[in-house]
C-alpha positions in Angstrom: -21.2 7.4 -23.6 -23.6 8.3 -21.7 -26.3 7.4 -24.8 -25.0 3.6 -24.3 -28.2 1.0 -23.6 -26.2 0.9 -20.2 -25.6 4.8 -19.6 -29.3 5.1 -20.2 -30.3 2.4 -18.3 -28.1 3.1 -15.3 -29.8 6.4 -15.0 -33.1 6.2 -15.6 -33.8 3.1 -13.0 -35.2 4.3 -9.9 -33.8 0.8 -8.0 -30.4 0.7 -10.4 -29.3 4.2 -9.8 -30.7 5.0 -5.6 -28.5 1.5 -5.1 -24.9 2.5 -7.2 -25.9 5.8 -4.7 -27.0 4.1 -1.4 -24.2 1.4 -1.4 -21.2 3.8 -2.8 -21.4 6.2 0.8 -21.6 4.0 3.7 -18.3 2.0 2.5 -16.4 5.3 3.1 -16.5 6.2 6.6 -14.6 2.3 6.6 -11.8 2.7 4.0 -10.9 6.6 5.5 -10.9 4.9 9.2 -8.8 2.5 8.2 -6.2 4.1 5.8 -5.8 7.6 8.4 -4.5 5.1 11.1 -1.4 3.6 9.0 -1.4 7.4 8.5 -2.1 8.4 11.3 1.2 5.5 13.0 3.9 7.4 10.2 3.2 10.5 11.5 4.1 9.6 14.7 0.6 10.4 16.4 -0.8 7.3 17.0 -0.3 3.7 17.7 3.4 5.1 18.4 4.3 1.1 19.9 2.1 -0.7 17.6 5.0 -2.0 15.0 3.8 -0.1 11.0 3.9 -3.7 10.6 1.8 -4.4 12.2 -0.3 -1.6 11.4 -0.4 -2.1 7.6 -0.4 -6.6 7.9 -4.1 -5.9 10.1 -5.8 -3.0 8.1 -4.4 -2.9 4.5 -6.8 -6.0 3.3 -9.8 -4.2 4.8 -9.0 -1.1 3.2 -8.8 -3.2 0.0 -11.3 -5.1 -0.4 -13.4 -1.4 1.0 -11.8 0.0 -2.2 -12.7 -2.5 -4.5 -16.5 -2.0 -4.2 -16.1 2.0 -4.3 -14.2 2.2 -7.3 -16.9 -0.5 -9.2 -19.8 1.5 -7.4 -18.2 5.5 -7.9 -17.9 4.1 -11.7 -21.3 3.3 -12.5 -21.9 6.6 -10.4 -20.1 8.5 -13.5 -21.1 6.1 -16.2 -25.0 7.2 -16.1 -23.6 10.6 -16.7 -20.5 10.7 -17.5 -21.1 14.2 -19.4 -22.3 15.3 -16.0 -19.1 14.4 -13.7 -16.8 16.0 -17.0 -18.1 18.9 -17.0 -18.4 19.1 -12.4 -15.2 21.3 -11.7 -15.7 19.1 -8.5 -15.1 16.0 -10.3 -12.2 16.8 -12.0 -11.1 17.7 -9.2 -11.5 14.5 -7.3 -10.5 12.9 -10.1 -7.2 13.8 -10.1 -6.5 14.2 -6.3 -7.7 10.2 -6.0 -5.4 9.6 -8.6 -2.4 10.7 -6.5 -3.7 9.0 -3.7 -2.9 6.4 -6.0 0.0 7.2 -6.9 1.3 8.4 -3.4 0.5 4.7 -2.3 2.1 3.0 -5.1 4.6 5.1 -4.4 5.1 4.5 -0.4 4.6 0.6 -0.7 7.6 0.1 -3.5 10.0 2.4 -2.0 10.2 3.7 1.7 8.5 0.4 2.7 10.6 -1.7 1.0 13.5 -0.9 4.0 10.0 -0.7 6.7 12.2 -3.2 9.0 15.1 -0.4 9.5 12.7 1.9 11.0 9.5 -1.0 12.4 9.4 -0.7 15.7 10.2 3.5 16.2 7.1 5.7 17.5 8.1 8.0 14.1 9.1 7.1 10.8 11.8 8.6 8.3 11.0 11.4 6.6 9.8 10.7 3.6 6.9 8.2 5.1 5.8 10.6 7.4 5.7 13.2 3.6 3.2 9.9 2.6 1.8 9.7 5.4 0.5 13.6 5.7 0.0 14.1 1.4 -2.5 11.0 2.0 -4.4 12.3 5.0 -4.5 15.3 3.1 -5.3 14.0 -0.5 -8.4 11.8 1.2 -9.8 15.4 3.4 -9.7 16.6 0.2 -11.6 14.5 -1.6 -14.1 13.7 1.0 -14.7 17.8 0.3 -14.4 18.1 -3.6 -17.0 14.7 -3.5 -19.2 16.9 -1.4 -18.9 19.4 -3.0 -20.2 18.3 -6.9 -23.7 18.0 -6.5 -22.6 22.1 -5.6 -21.3 22.8 -9.2 -21.7 26.9 -9.2 -18.9 27.2 -12.1 -21.0 24.6 -14.7 -21.1 25.1 -17.9 -23.6 26.4 -19.9 
């Protein structure tokens, strides 16, 4: 995959590569901030007087709107040097944590959130909802740390 014309073109183009690098990172803070607000609400740390459905209704569209371009630019960054990414321990950790964060969100929205009417206005959500929020925060923190460490691969294969 790393020797395909598209991959080589992205990697060797100063403009395309720089564009993807520049537009990938600025989306992270807003996405994570919006995601963290919901997680913190589930944990009962903040926004305790606001129903969970209101927080979700207001933040979820923005979160989804931010994750789409982040996914596209992230995949393009991997596509331009796939073997460098594959061999990187921190990239693998980040990919696993991203997958787990997605599964956590899917499990939350298809599971406990279906019964949100029962606990919507409670200052502290039920245990399963709190665990989903805690796992989400931990996984996104891990994604950030692993993503930053990708550039410093101390375990590179030779």
